[in-house]
Coordinates of C-alpha atoms in Angstrom, one line a residue:
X1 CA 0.0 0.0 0.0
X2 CA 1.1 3.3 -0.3
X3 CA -0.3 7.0 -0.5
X4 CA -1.3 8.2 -3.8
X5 CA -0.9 12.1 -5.2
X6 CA -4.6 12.6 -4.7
X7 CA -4.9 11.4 -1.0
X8 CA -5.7 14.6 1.5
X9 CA -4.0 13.9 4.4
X10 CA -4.7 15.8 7.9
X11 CA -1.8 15.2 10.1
X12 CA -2.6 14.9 13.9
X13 CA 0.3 16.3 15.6
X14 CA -0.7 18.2 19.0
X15 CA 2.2 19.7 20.9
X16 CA 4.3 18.4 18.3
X17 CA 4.7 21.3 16.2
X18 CA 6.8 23.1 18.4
X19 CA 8.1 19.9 20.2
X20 CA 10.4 17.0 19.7
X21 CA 8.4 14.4 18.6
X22 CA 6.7 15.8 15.2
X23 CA 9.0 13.8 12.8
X24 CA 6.6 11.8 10.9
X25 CA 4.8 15.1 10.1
X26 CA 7.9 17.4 9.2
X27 CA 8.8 14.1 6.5
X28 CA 5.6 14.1 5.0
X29 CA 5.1 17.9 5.1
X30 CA 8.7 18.2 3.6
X31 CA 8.2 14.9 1.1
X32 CA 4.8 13.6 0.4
X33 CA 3.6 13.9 -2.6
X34 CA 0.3 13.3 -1.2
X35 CA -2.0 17.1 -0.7
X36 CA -1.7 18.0 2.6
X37 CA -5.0 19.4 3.9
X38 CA -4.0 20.5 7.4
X39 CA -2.2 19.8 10.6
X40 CA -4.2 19.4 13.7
X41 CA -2.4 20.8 16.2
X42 CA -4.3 22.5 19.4
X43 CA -1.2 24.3 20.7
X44 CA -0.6 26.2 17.5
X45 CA -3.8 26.4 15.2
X46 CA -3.9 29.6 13.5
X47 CA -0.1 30.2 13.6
X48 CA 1.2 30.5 10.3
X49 CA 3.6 26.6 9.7
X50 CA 5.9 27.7 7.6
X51 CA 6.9 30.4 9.8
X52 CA 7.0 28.0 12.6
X53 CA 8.6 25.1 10.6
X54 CA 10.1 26.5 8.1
X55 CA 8.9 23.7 5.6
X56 CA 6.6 25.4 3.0
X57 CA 4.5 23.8 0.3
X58 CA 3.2 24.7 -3.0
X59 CA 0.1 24.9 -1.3
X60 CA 0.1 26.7 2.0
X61 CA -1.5 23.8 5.2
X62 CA -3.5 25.4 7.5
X63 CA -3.1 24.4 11.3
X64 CA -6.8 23.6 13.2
X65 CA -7.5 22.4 16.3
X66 CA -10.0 19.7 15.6
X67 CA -10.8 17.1 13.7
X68 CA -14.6 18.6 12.8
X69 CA -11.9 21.5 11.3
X70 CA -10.2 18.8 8.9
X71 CA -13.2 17.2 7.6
X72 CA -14.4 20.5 7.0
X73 CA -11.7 21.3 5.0
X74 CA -11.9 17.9 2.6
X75 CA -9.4 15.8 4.7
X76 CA -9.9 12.3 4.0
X77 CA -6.8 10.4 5.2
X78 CA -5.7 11.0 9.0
X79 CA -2.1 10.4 9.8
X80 CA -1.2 10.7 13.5
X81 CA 1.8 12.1 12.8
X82 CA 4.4 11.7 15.4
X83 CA 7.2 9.2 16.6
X84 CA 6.9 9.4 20.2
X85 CA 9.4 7.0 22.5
X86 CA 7.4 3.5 22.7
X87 CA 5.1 4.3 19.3
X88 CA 1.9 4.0 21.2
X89 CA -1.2 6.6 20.2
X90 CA -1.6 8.6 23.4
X91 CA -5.0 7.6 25.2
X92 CA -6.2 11.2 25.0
X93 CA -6.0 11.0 20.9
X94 CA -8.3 7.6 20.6
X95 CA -12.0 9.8 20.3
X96 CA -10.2 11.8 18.3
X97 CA -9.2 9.2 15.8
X98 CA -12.8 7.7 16.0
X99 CA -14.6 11.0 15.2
X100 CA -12.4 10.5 12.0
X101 CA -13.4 7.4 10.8
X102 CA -16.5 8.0 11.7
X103 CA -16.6 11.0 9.5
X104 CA -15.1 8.8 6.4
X105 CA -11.6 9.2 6.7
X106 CA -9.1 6.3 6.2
X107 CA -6.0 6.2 9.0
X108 CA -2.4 5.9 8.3
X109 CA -0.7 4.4 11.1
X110 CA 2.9 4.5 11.7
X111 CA 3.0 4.0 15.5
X112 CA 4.1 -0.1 17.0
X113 CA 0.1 -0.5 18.3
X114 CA -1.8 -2.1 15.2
X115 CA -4.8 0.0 15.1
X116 CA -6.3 -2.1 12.3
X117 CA -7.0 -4.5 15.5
X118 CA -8.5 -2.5 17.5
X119 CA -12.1 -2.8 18.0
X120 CA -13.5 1.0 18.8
X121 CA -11.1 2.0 15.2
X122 CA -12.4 -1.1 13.7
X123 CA -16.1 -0.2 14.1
X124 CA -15.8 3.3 13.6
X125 CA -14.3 2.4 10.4
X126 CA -16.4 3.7 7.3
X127 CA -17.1 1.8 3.5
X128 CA -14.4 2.2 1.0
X129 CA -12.3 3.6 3.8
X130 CA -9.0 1.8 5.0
X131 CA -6.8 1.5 8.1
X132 CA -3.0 0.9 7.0
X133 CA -0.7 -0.2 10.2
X134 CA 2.7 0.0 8.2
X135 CA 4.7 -1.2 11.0
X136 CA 4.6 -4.4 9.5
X137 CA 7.0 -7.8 8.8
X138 CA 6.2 -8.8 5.2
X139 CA 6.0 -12.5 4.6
X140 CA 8.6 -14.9 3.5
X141 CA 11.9 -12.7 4.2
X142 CA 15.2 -14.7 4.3
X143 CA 18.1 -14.5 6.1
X144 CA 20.5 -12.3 5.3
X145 CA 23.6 -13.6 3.3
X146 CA 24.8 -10.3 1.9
X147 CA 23.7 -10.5 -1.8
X148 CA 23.8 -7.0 -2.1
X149 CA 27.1 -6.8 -2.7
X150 CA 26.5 -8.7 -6.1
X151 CA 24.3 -5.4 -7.6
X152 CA 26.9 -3.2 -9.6
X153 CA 25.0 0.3 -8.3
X154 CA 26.6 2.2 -5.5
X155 CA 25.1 1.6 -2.2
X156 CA 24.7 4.8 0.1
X157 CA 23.5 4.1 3.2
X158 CA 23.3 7.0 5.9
X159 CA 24.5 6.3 9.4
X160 CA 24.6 8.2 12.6
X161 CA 25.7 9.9 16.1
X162 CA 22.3 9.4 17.3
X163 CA 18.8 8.4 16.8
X164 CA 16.4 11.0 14.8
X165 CA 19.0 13.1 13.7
X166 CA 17.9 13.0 10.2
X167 CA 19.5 10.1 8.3
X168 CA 16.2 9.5 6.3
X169 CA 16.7 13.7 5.0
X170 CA 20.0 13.2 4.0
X171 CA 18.7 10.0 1.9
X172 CA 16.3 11.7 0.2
X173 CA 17.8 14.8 -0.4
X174 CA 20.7 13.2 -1.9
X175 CA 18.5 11.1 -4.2
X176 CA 16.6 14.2 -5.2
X177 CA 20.4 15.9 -6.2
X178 CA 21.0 12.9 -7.8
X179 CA 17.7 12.8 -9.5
X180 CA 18.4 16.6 -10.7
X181 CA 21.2 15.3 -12.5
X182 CA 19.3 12.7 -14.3
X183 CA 21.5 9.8 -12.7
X184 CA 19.1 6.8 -12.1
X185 CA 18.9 6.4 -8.7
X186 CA 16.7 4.4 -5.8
X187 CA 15.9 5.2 -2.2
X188 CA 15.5 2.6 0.0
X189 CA 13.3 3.2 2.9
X190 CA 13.7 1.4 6.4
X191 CA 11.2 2.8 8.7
X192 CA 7.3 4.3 8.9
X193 CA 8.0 7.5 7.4
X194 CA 10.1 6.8 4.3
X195 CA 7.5 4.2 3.4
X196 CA 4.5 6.2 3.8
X197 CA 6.9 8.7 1.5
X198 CA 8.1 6.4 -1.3
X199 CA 5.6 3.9 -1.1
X200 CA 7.6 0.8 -0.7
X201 CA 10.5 -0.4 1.8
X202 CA 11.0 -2.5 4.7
X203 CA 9.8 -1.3 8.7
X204 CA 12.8 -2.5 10.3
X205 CA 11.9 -2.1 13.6
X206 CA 9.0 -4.5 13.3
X207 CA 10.8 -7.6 11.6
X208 CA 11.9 -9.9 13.7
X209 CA 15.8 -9.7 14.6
X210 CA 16.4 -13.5 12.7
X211 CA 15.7 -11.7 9.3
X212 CA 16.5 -8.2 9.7
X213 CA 19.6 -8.3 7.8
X214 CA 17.5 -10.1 5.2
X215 CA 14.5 -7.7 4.9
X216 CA 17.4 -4.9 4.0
X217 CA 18.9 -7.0 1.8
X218 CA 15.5 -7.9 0.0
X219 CA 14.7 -4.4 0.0
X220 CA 17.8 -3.3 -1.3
X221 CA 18.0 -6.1 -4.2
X222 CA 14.4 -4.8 -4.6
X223 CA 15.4 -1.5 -5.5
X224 CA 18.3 -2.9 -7.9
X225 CA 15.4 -4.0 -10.2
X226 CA 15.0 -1.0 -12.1
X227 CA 19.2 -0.7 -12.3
X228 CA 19.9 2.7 -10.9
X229 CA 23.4 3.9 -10.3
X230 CA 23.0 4.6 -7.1
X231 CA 21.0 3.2 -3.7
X232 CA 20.4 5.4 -0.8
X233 CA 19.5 3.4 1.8
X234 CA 17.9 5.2 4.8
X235 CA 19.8 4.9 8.4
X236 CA 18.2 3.8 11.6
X237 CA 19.5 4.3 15.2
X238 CA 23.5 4.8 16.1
X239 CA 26.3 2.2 16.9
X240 CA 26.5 4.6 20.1
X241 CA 23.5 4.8 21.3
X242 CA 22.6 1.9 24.2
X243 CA 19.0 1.3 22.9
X244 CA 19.7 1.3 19.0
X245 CA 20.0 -2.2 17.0
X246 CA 18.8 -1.5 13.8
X247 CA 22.4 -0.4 12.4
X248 CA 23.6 -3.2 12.0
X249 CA 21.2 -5.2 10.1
X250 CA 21.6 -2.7 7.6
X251 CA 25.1 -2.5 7.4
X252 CA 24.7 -6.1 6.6
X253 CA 21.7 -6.4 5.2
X254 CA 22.7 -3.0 2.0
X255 CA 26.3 -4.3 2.1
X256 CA 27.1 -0.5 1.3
X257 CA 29.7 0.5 -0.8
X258 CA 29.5 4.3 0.7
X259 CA 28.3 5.8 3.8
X260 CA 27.6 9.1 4.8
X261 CA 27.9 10.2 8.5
X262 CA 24.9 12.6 10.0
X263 CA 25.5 14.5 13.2
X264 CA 23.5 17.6 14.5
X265 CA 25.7 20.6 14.8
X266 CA 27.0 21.4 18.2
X267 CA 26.0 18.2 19.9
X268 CA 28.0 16.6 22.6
X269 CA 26.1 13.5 23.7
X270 CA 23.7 10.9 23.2
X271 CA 20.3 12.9 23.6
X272 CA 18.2 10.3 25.5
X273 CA 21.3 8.9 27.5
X274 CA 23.3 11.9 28.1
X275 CA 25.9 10.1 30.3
X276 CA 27.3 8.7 26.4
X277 CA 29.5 11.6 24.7
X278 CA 29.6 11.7 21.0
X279 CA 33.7 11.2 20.3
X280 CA 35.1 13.4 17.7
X281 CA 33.4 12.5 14.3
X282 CA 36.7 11.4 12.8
X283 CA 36.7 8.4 15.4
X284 CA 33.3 7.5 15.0
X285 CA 33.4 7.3 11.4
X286 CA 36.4 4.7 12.0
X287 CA 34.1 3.0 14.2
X288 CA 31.4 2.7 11.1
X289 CA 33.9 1.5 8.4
X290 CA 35.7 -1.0 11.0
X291 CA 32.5 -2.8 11.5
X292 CA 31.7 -2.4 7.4
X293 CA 35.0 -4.5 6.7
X294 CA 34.6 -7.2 9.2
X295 CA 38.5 -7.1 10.5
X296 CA 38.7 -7.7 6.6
X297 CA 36.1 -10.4 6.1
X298 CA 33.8 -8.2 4.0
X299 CA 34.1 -5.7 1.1
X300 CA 33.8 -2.4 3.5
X301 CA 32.7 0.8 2.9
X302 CA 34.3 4.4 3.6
X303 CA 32.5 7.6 5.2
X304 CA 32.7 10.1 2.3
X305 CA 31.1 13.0 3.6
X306 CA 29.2 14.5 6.7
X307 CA 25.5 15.3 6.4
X308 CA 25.3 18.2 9.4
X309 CA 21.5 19.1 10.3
X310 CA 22.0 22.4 11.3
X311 CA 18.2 23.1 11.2
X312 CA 18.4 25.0 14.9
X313 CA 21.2 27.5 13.4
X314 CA 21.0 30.7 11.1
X315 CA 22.0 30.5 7.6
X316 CA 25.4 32.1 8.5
X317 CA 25.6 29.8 11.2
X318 CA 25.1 26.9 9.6
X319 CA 28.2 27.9 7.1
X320 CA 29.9 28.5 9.5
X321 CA 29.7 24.7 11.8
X322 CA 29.7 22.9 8.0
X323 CA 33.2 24.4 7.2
X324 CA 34.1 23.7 10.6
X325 CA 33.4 20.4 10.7
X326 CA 35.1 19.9 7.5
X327 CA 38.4 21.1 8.4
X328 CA 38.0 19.2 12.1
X329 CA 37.3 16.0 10.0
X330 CA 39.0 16.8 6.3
X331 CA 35.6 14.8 4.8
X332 CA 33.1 17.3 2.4
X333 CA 30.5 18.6 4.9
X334 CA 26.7 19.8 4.2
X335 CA 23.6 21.3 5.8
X336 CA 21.5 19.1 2.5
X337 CA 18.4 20.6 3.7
X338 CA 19.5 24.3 3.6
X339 CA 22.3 24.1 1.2
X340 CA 21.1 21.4 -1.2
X341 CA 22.9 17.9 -1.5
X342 CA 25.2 18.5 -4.3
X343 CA 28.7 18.6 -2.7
X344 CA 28.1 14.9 -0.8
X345 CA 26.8 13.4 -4.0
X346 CA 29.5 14.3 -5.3
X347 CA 31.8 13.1 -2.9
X348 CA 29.9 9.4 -3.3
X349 CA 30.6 9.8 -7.1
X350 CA 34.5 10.5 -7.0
X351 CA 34.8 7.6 -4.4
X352 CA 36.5 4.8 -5.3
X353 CA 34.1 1.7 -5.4
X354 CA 35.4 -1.1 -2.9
X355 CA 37.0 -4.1 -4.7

């Protein structure tokens, strides 16, 4: 399943706007090609989103407070649209949700709970409507045995200094670059949002841990069907971060060829586990290609660039941390959202493929 151009989406995101946990909305405001009616948000209706974003759209989205606002306004797909820790629908949201259903829309779920189970959505559930749960294992995945490495495209895949720190941006903002220049090219999606942006992918954090190398790898060889040049696979988690385990299926699972490093600017540690300190960026990119080559065992990969969200920093700012972080690291550094993703794709393309 996926989300078509002509779906109206209302994205349910109170205290999200201004808050932490507003990631699935801010992908499919920046990404969707889907219309996007409005964002319910009770904190901020009536504000102006682009203002308080600074994501804009060809068509400007109005923030409401309610759901009797959205359907009002045509919305006829309801996305609650954030990634809080645990990815369970706060209790306080369920009537909402139900009003609506029961007012025809379809829901969009990319939280862990399965809402197409649950009885009061299930009822309130109109015809022709739908409820997608895409946190889902799809059937028959192998184990993984590192096939990708037989595909002759370059393999991207984004890695990081922490979780949500905006290895699926860099992704898809390097595939866009790459798509400017008219090089065939492929994004891979690994989690809720890039599916529910590109349609197709693999929810890693749902498949069980026996084939989670092996749903990347499917995904990936998936993706070398149409023969692109170049695979961006989307990064989950951090090797340094104690709860994260999703990195290393996709290392093995993509068997990258390249990888690029994304780190917000200015921070120190580990934001959910403080007590870890981020070591110079240098060192952890070591850390990334050691565990790529296998002590030698496998092909490896190098880090060719740094991806640097600099999204809480001016303009001049932002210049400013990306050419200091290039000259602390010597690797090509980029703000891809601000400045575009040019100077990293270029980086993947004068990199020497690993024999």
């Amino acid at each position: 399943m996926q989300l078509s151009s002509n779906r109206k989406l209302a994205l349910l995101m109170h205290n999200a706007v201004l808050g932490t946990s507003g990631k699935m909305g801010f992908g499919l405001l920046r990404y969707s090609d889907s219309q996007v009616t409005c964002v319910i948000d009770q904190v901020t209706a009536g504000q102006d989103l682009t203002a308080l974003t600074g994501i804009s759209r060809p068509t400007p989205v109005p923030i409401v407070a309610t759901i009797a606002e959205a359907l009002a306004l045509g919305a006829d797909t309801l996305v609650p649209a954030i990634a809080p820790a645990g990815g369970i629908l706060p209790s306080d949201w369920r009537e909402e949700v139900v009003q609506g259903l029961r007012g025809g829309m379809s829901l969009v779920n990319g939280l862990h709970e399965r809402m197409a189970e649950a009885t009061d959505f299930r009822d309130a559930l109109t015809l022709n409507a739908f409820i997608w749960d895409v946190r889902q294992e799809p059937p028959g995945l192998p184990n993984g045995l590192g096939r990708a490495q037989e595909l002759s495209a370059r393999r991207v895949l984004t890695v990081g200094t922490d979780m949500a720190i905006g290895k699926m941006t860099a992704s898809l903002e390097l595939h866009r670059a790459a798509q400017q220049r008219s090089i065939p090219s492929a994004f891979v999606a690994t989690g809720q949002i890039g599916i529910c942006i590109s349609g197709a992918g693999i929810a890693l954090d749902a498949v069980r841990v026996d084939f989670a190398s092996g749903g990347v790898e499917w995904a990936v060889l998936e993706a070398g069907k149409s023969n692109p040049e170049l695979i961006w696979i989307e990064g989950q988690g951090s090797v340094l971060h104690p709860a994260s385990t999703a990195w290393l299926p996709l290392i093995r699972g993509s068997m990258p060829t390249q990888l690029i490093l994304c780190h917000r600017a200015g921070q120190e540690s580990v934001m959910r586990a403080a007590w870890v300190k981020i070591p110079p960026l240098r060192a952890v990119a070591a850390l990334y290609e050691a565990v790529c080559a296998g002590a030698g065992a496998l092909p490896g990969a190098r880090v060719v660039g740094i991806a640097l969200n600099c999204a809480h920093l001016t303009d001049d700012e932002a210049r400013a941390a990306c050419a200091q972080t290039e000259a602390q690291t010597g690797l090509p550094t980029q703000d891809v959202v601000r400045f575009g993703g040019e100077k990293l794709l270029e980086a993947v393309l004068c990199d020497k493929m690993p024999s």
